[in-house]
Coordinates of C-alpha atoms in Angstrom, one line a residue:
X493 CA -0.1 -0.1 -0.1
X494 CA 1.2 3.5 -0.8
X495 CA 1.3 6.3 1.7
X496 CA -2.1 7.6 0.4
X497 CA -3.8 4.3 0.7
X498 CA -2.3 3.9 4.2
X499 CA -3.5 7.3 5.2
X500 CA -7.1 6.5 4.1
X501 CA -7.1 3.0 5.7
X502 CA -5.6 3.6 9.2
X503 CA -5.5 7.4 10.2
X504 CA -8.7 8.7 11.6
X505 CA -10.6 10.9 9.1
X506 CA -12.8 13.9 10.1
X507 CA -14.3 14.4 6.6
X508 CA -15.0 12.4 3.5
X509 CA -12.8 14.8 1.5
X510 CA -9.4 15.4 2.8
X511 CA -6.9 17.5 0.8
X512 CA -4.7 14.4 0.2
X513 CA -1.5 16.7 -0.3
X514 CA 1.3 14.4 0.2
X515 CA 4.1 16.6 1.8
X516 CA 7.8 15.0 1.8
X517 CA 9.7 18.3 2.9
X518 CA 9.0 21.8 4.0
X519 CA 11.1 24.9 4.2
X520 CA 10.2 28.6 4.7
X521 CA 6.9 29.1 3.1
X522 CA 7.0 26.2 1.0
X523 CA 5.8 22.6 1.1
X524 CA 7.3 20.2 -1.2
X525 CA 5.4 17.0 -2.4
X526 CA 5.8 14.0 -4.6
X527 CA 6.5 14.4 -8.6
X528 CA 8.3 17.7 -7.8
X529 CA 5.3 19.4 -6.5
X530 CA 5.7 22.7 -4.8
X531 CA 3.1 24.7 -2.8
X532 CA 3.2 28.1 -1.2
X533 CA 1.7 27.7 2.4
X534 CA -0.4 30.6 2.9
X535 CA -2.2 29.3 5.9
X536 CA 0.9 28.2 8.0
X537 CA -0.8 25.1 9.1
X538 CA -3.6 27.2 10.4
X539 CA -1.6 29.9 12.1
X540 CA 1.2 27.6 13.4
X541 CA 4.4 28.4 11.3
X542 CA 4.8 32.2 11.9
X543 CA 8.6 31.9 11.6
X544 CA 8.3 29.6 8.7
X545 CA 8.7 25.8 8.2
X546 CA 12.0 24.6 9.8
X547 CA 13.4 28.0 10.7
X548 CA 17.3 27.0 11.3
X549 CA 17.2 28.6 14.7
X550 CA 14.4 26.4 15.7
X551 CA 16.1 23.4 14.3
X552 CA 19.2 24.4 16.1
X553 CA 17.3 24.7 19.3
X554 CA 15.6 21.5 19.1
X555 CA 18.8 19.4 18.2
X556 CA 20.6 21.2 21.2
X557 CA 17.8 20.1 23.6
X558 CA 17.6 16.6 21.9
X559 CA 21.3 16.2 23.0
X560 CA 20.5 16.9 26.7
X561 CA 17.2 15.2 27.7
X562 CA 13.4 14.4 26.6
X563 CA 10.5 14.0 29.1
X564 CA 11.7 13.7 32.5
X565 CA 8.7 14.0 34.9
X566 CA 5.2 15.4 34.9
X567 CA 4.7 19.2 34.9
X568 CA 5.9 21.4 37.6
X569 CA 8.1 19.0 39.6
X570 CA 11.7 19.2 38.1
X571 CA 13.5 22.3 37.3
X572 CA 14.0 22.3 33.6
X573 CA 15.9 25.2 32.0
X574 CA 13.7 25.1 28.7
X575 CA 10.7 25.5 30.7
X576 CA 11.9 28.1 32.9
X577 CA 13.6 30.3 30.3
X578 CA 10.5 30.1 28.1
X579 CA 8.3 31.1 30.9
X580 CA 10.4 34.2 31.7
X581 CA 10.8 35.3 28.1
X582 CA 6.9 34.9 27.7
X583 CA 6.3 37.2 30.8
X584 CA 9.0 39.7 29.3
X585 CA 6.4 40.2 26.4
X586 CA 3.8 40.9 28.7
X587 CA 2.4 43.4 31.1
X588 CA 4.0 43.0 34.6
X589 CA 0.5 41.7 36.1
X590 CA 0.8 38.6 33.9
X591 CA 3.8 36.9 35.4
X592 CA 3.2 33.3 35.8
X593 CA 2.9 30.6 33.0
X594 CA 1.2 27.1 32.9
X595 CA 2.7 25.3 29.9
X596 CA 0.6 22.6 28.2
X597 CA 0.5 20.8 24.6
X598 CA -2.1 22.7 22.7
X599 CA -4.6 25.5 22.5
X600 CA -7.4 23.4 23.7
X601 CA -5.6 22.3 26.6
X602 CA -4.7 25.8 27.6
X603 CA -8.3 26.8 27.4
X604 CA -9.3 23.8 29.4
X605 CA -6.9 24.7 32.2
X606 CA -8.0 28.4 32.0
X607 CA -11.6 27.5 32.4
X608 CA -10.6 25.4 35.6
X609 CA -8.4 28.2 37.0
X610 CA -11.1 30.8 36.4
X611 CA -13.8 28.7 38.2
X612 CA -11.3 27.6 41.2
X613 CA -10.0 31.4 41.9
X614 CA -13.4 32.9 41.8
X615 CA -15.4 30.3 43.4
X616 CA -17.9 31.0 40.6
X617 CA -19.4 28.6 37.9
X618 CA -20.7 30.9 35.3
X619 CA -18.7 31.0 31.9
X620 CA -19.4 33.4 29.1
X621 CA -17.9 33.3 25.6
X622 CA -18.9 34.9 22.2
X623 CA -21.1 33.8 19.4
X624 CA -19.2 32.3 16.7
X625 CA -16.2 31.6 19.0
X626 CA -13.9 28.8 18.4
X627 CA -11.8 27.9 21.4
X628 CA -11.0 24.2 20.5
X629 CA -12.6 20.9 20.2
X630 CA -12.1 19.1 23.6
X631 CA -15.3 18.9 25.7
X632 CA -14.8 21.9 27.9
X633 CA -13.4 24.0 25.2
X634 CA -16.3 22.9 22.8
X635 CA -18.6 23.9 25.7
X636 CA -17.7 27.4 25.4
X637 CA -17.7 27.6 21.6
X638 CA -20.1 29.8 19.9
X639 CA -21.4 27.8 16.9
X640 CA -24.1 25.3 17.7
X641 CA -23.7 23.2 14.6
X642 CA -20.5 22.1 16.0
X643 CA -21.8 21.6 19.5
X644 CA -25.3 20.0 19.0
X645 CA -24.2 16.4 18.3
X646 CA -22.2 16.4 21.5
X647 CA -24.8 17.6 24.0
X648 CA -25.1 17.6 27.0
X649 CA -22.0 19.8 27.4
X650 CA -20.9 21.8 30.4
X651 CA -23.6 23.7 32.1
X652 CA -23.4 27.3 33.0
X653 CA -22.2 28.6 29.8
X654 CA -23.8 31.5 27.9
X655 CA -22.8 33.5 24.7
X656 CA -22.6 37.2 23.9
X657 CA -22.2 38.8 20.7
X658 CA -18.5 39.9 20.0
X659 CA -18.3 43.8 19.9
X660 CA -22.0 44.2 21.2
X661 CA -21.8 46.9 23.8
X662 CA -25.5 45.9 24.7
X663 CA -24.5 42.6 25.8
X664 CA -21.9 43.5 28.5
X665 CA -24.4 43.5 31.2
X666 CA -24.9 40.0 30.9
X667 CA -21.6 39.8 32.7
X668 CA -22.5 39.8 36.5
X669 CA -21.3 38.7 39.9
X670 CA -22.2 35.4 39.0
X671 CA -19.6 35.2 36.0
X672 CA -16.2 33.6 36.7
X673 CA -14.7 34.7 33.5
X674 CA -15.5 35.8 30.0
X675 CA -13.6 34.1 27.3
X676 CA -13.0 36.2 24.1
X677 CA -10.9 35.7 21.0
X678 CA -9.0 39.0 20.8
X679 CA -9.6 38.7 17.1
X680 CA -12.4 36.2 16.0
X681 CA -10.7 33.6 13.9
X682 CA -13.1 30.9 12.7
X683 CA -15.8 33.5 12.6
X684 CA -13.9 35.0 9.5
X685 CA -11.6 37.6 11.0
X686 CA -13.7 39.8 13.0
X687 CA -12.1 42.7 14.7
X688 CA -13.9 44.7 17.5
X689 CA -12.9 48.3 18.3
X690 CA -10.5 49.6 21.1
X691 CA -13.6 51.3 23.0
X692 CA -15.6 48.0 22.9
X693 CA -12.5 46.0 24.5
X694 CA -12.0 49.0 27.2
X695 CA -15.8 48.6 28.1
X696 CA -15.4 44.9 28.2
X697 CA -12.5 45.1 30.4
X698 CA -14.4 48.0 32.6
X699 CA -17.5 45.7 33.0
X700 CA -15.1 42.6 34.1
X701 CA -13.6 45.0 36.9
X702 CA -17.1 45.8 38.1
X703 CA -18.3 42.5 38.4
X704 CA -15.0 40.8 39.7
X705 CA -15.1 38.7 36.3
X706 CA -11.7 37.4 34.9
X707 CA -11.2 38.6 31.5
X708 CA -9.6 35.7 29.4
X709 CA -8.1 36.6 26.0
X710 CA -7.7 33.7 23.5
X711 CA -4.6 34.6 21.5
X712 CA -4.0 31.2 20.0
X713 CA -4.4 32.2 16.4
X714 CA -3.6 35.9 17.0
X715 CA -0.6 35.8 19.2
X716 CA 3.1 35.6 18.5
X717 CA 3.2 38.5 16.0
X718 CA 0.5 37.4 13.5
X719 CA -1.6 40.9 13.9
X720 CA 1.6 43.2 13.9
X721 CA 1.9 43.2 17.7
X722 CA 3.4 40.4 19.7
X723 CA -0.2 40.0 21.5
X724 CA -3.2 41.3 19.7
X725 CA -4.5 42.9 22.9
X726 CA -1.8 45.4 22.4
X727 CA -3.8 47.1 19.8
X728 CA -6.4 47.8 22.2
X729 CA -4.8 49.3 25.2
X730 CA -6.1 46.6 27.7
X731 CA -4.6 44.1 30.0
X732 CA -6.5 40.7 30.3
X733 CA -6.5 38.7 33.6
X734 CA -5.5 35.6 31.5
X735 CA -4.0 35.2 28.1
X736 CA -4.2 31.8 26.2
X737 CA -1.7 31.0 23.5
X738 CA -0.5 28.2 21.3
X739 CA -0.1 27.6 17.5
X740 CA 2.5 30.2 16.5
X741 CA 4.2 29.6 19.8
X742 CA 6.1 26.7 19.1
X743 CA 7.8 27.2 15.7
X744 CA 6.2 24.2 14.5
X745 CA 6.4 21.9 17.7
X746 CA 3.2 21.4 19.9
X747 CA 3.0 23.7 22.8
X748 CA 0.5 26.0 24.5
X749 CA 0.2 28.0 27.6
X750 CA -2.3 30.0 30.0
X751 CA -0.8 33.0 31.7
X752 CA -2.0 34.8 34.6
X753 CA -0.9 36.5 37.8
X754 CA 0.9 34.4 40.3
X755 CA -1.8 34.9 42.8
X756 CA -4.4 33.6 40.6
X757 CA -2.3 30.7 39.4
X758 CA -1.6 29.7 43.0
X759 CA -5.4 28.7 43.3
X760 CA -4.2 25.4 41.7
X761 CA -1.8 24.6 44.8
X762 CA -4.6 23.5 47.4
X763 CA -8.0 22.3 48.1
X764 CA -7.0 20.2 46.1
X765 CA -3.3 19.8 45.6
X766 CA -2.1 19.3 42.1
X767 CA -5.4 21.2 41.1
X768 CA -4.1 20.9 37.2
X769 CA -1.8 18.3 36.0
X770 CA -0.3 17.5 32.7
X771 CA 2.2 14.8 31.9
X772 CA 3.9 16.2 28.6
X773 CA 3.0 19.9 28.9
X774 CA 6.0 22.1 28.4
X775 CA 7.9 19.1 26.8
X776 CA 11.5 20.5 27.1
X777 CA 12.0 19.9 23.1
X778 CA 8.9 22.1 22.5
X779 CA 9.8 24.6 25.1
X780 CA 13.3 25.1 23.4
X781 CA 11.7 25.5 20.0
X782 CA 9.2 28.2 21.6
X783 CA 12.1 30.1 23.2
X784 CA 13.9 30.1 19.8
X785 CA 10.6 31.4 18.2
X786 CA 10.3 34.4 20.6
X787 CA 13.8 35.3 19.8
X788 CA 13.7 34.9 16.1
X789 CA 10.4 37.3 16.2
X790 CA 12.3 39.7 18.0
X791 CA 15.9 39.6 16.3
X792 CA 14.6 39.3 12.8
X793 CA 12.0 42.2 13.4
X794 CA 9.2 40.0 11.8
X795 CA 6.5 41.6 13.7
X796 CA 7.5 45.2 12.4
X797 CA 6.9 43.9 8.9
X798 CA 3.5 42.5 9.4
X799 CA 1.3 45.7 8.6
X800 CA 3.4 46.4 5.2
X801 CA 3.1 42.7 4.0
X802 CA -0.8 42.7 4.7
X803 CA -1.2 45.9 2.8
X804 CA 0.5 44.5 -0.2
X805 CA -1.9 41.5 -0.1
X806 CA -4.7 44.0 0.0
X807 CA -3.3 46.0 -2.8
X808 CA -2.8 43.0 -4.8
X809 CA -6.0 40.9 -4.4
X810 CA -8.3 43.1 -6.4
X811 CA -10.9 41.5 -8.7
X812 CA -14.7 41.9 -9.2
X813 CA -15.3 38.6 -7.5
X814 CA -13.6 39.8 -4.3
X815 CA -16.1 41.7 -2.1
X816 CA -13.6 42.9 0.4
X817 CA -10.8 41.8 2.8
X818 CA -10.9 41.9 6.6
X819 CA -7.7 41.8 8.3
X820 CA -5.6 42.5 11.4
X821 CA -2.1 42.3 10.3
X822 CA -1.5 38.8 8.4
X823 CA -4.6 37.3 9.8
X824 CA -6.7 38.0 6.7
X825 CA -10.1 37.2 5.3
X826 CA -10.8 37.4 1.5
X827 CA -14.6 37.7 0.9
X828 CA -16.4 36.0 -2.1
X829 CA -20.1 35.9 -2.9
X830 CA -20.5 32.3 -1.3
X831 CA -19.0 29.2 -0.5
X832 CA -20.0 27.7 -4.0
X833 CA -17.9 30.4 -5.5
X834 CA -15.1 30.1 -3.2
X835 CA -14.4 26.4 -2.9
X836 CA -13.5 25.9 -6.5
X837 CA -11.3 28.8 -6.5
X838 CA -9.2 27.3 -3.3
X839 CA -9.2 23.9 -5.1
X840 CA -7.9 25.6 -8.3
X841 CA -5.3 27.4 -6.3
X842 CA -3.9 24.5 -4.8
X843 CA -3.4 22.8 -8.2
X844 CA -1.6 25.9 -9.2
X845 CA 0.5 25.6 -6.1
X846 CA -0.9 28.0 -3.4
X847 CA -2.8 26.5 -0.3
X848 CA -5.4 28.7 1.2
X849 CA -8.4 27.7 3.2
X850 CA -11.9 28.8 4.5
X851 CA -13.2 29.3 8.0
X852 CA -15.1 27.0 10.0
X853 CA -18.0 29.7 10.7
X854 CA -17.6 31.8 7.5
X855 CA -17.2 29.7 4.4
X856 CA -17.6 32.5 1.9
X857 CA -14.2 33.9 2.9
X858 CA -10.6 32.7 2.0
X859 CA -8.1 32.5 4.7
X860 CA -4.8 33.8 4.3
X861 CA -2.4 33.6 7.2
X862 CA 1.3 33.1 5.7
X863 CA 4.3 32.5 7.7
X864 CA 5.6 36.0 8.9
X865 CA 8.9 35.3 6.9
X866 CA 7.1 35.8 3.4
X867 CA 8.8 38.2 1.2
X868 CA 7.5 40.9 -1.0
X869 CA 8.2 38.9 -4.0
X870 CA 6.6 35.8 -2.6
X871 CA 3.4 37.6 -1.9
X872 CA 3.4 38.8 -5.4
X873 CA 3.7 35.3 -6.8
X874 CA 1.1 34.0 -4.4
X875 CA -1.4 36.8 -5.3
X876 CA -1.0 36.3 -8.8
X877 CA -1.6 32.6 -8.7
X878 CA -4.8 33.3 -6.6
X879 CA -6.0 35.7 -9.1
X880 CA -5.5 33.3 -11.9
X881 CA -7.6 30.8 -10.0
X882 CA -10.3 33.4 -9.7
X883 CA -10.0 34.6 -13.4
X884 CA -10.1 30.8 -14.7
X885 CA -13.3 30.2 -12.8
X886 CA -15.0 33.6 -13.7

């Protein structure tokens, strides 16, 4: 059996129509497949490869850690330098209030930990999230998701959860003294790149302060430079009580975190002891890769280039079939009339060598979230191919 047959026979499938792109190597913004196929990756593995595939400094960090040790002990027991150095580097990117890091393996796990911590610290049980929010697919993360299509088959989910509209001032009074936490994607991702205004976020912060509610910002897609700031909440001049990250954090390695004040995080220490446990969270190889990723973003000034690169995409992607482009930095949604119009364009672009995608809750818009290392010339080539696909299907 060839690899494709093994894939279909033995790997669990989540649709009847996987992309079936066979990848043999990856480098920078490119994926390389069989028969000399070459693809420009404009989605970064869904917001993961912010510093590109196999960045040399990430590989060097991984190799350096491989020569020392792999897994040693469940999280939080042994002093492991990759974890401690990463935690310090993360805190250095954040306001002083956010000074304590819990490392996990993924975004969903980070959300699960943040949910538990919010309940434990406040002594409250109600959680609020936004309509069309996506926070992950595990049971708790799905419970605070905001799209019923993805939830209804798995009910009953966790109780005590309600949704508000992202950006709606009139819904803020639903946050009360019974609310443990409000979970908000700083930039709504799977809803199709929706960006609330600064005044909304400041009103949200004020309402949480008034009610003693923790404000938890999900930066799983938006963090690590994607929007032109290290953290997307920096655009809105607020400070959350917790921030959740993953995806672009690991330079291609699996890792996530939820970050809070040390006083808040201390709620896991007693009643019960070991209030949150993970075996592989903060795996030393992933932690080393993540630390290298932070250093690359800072040293190569990739974040400073985001806005200019995003503007070039917007300048070039002009066509009567394109209804508009929503974005915050290189977190972009290119809107078409419908999924029926968009899907053949995505398929044709892949055939021509450019990988894009659509959004879970917004299937009329094309996802563009390239590695931040993409060059101006590569943007021009990618846009030319997308427009070719659009024109061929007009």
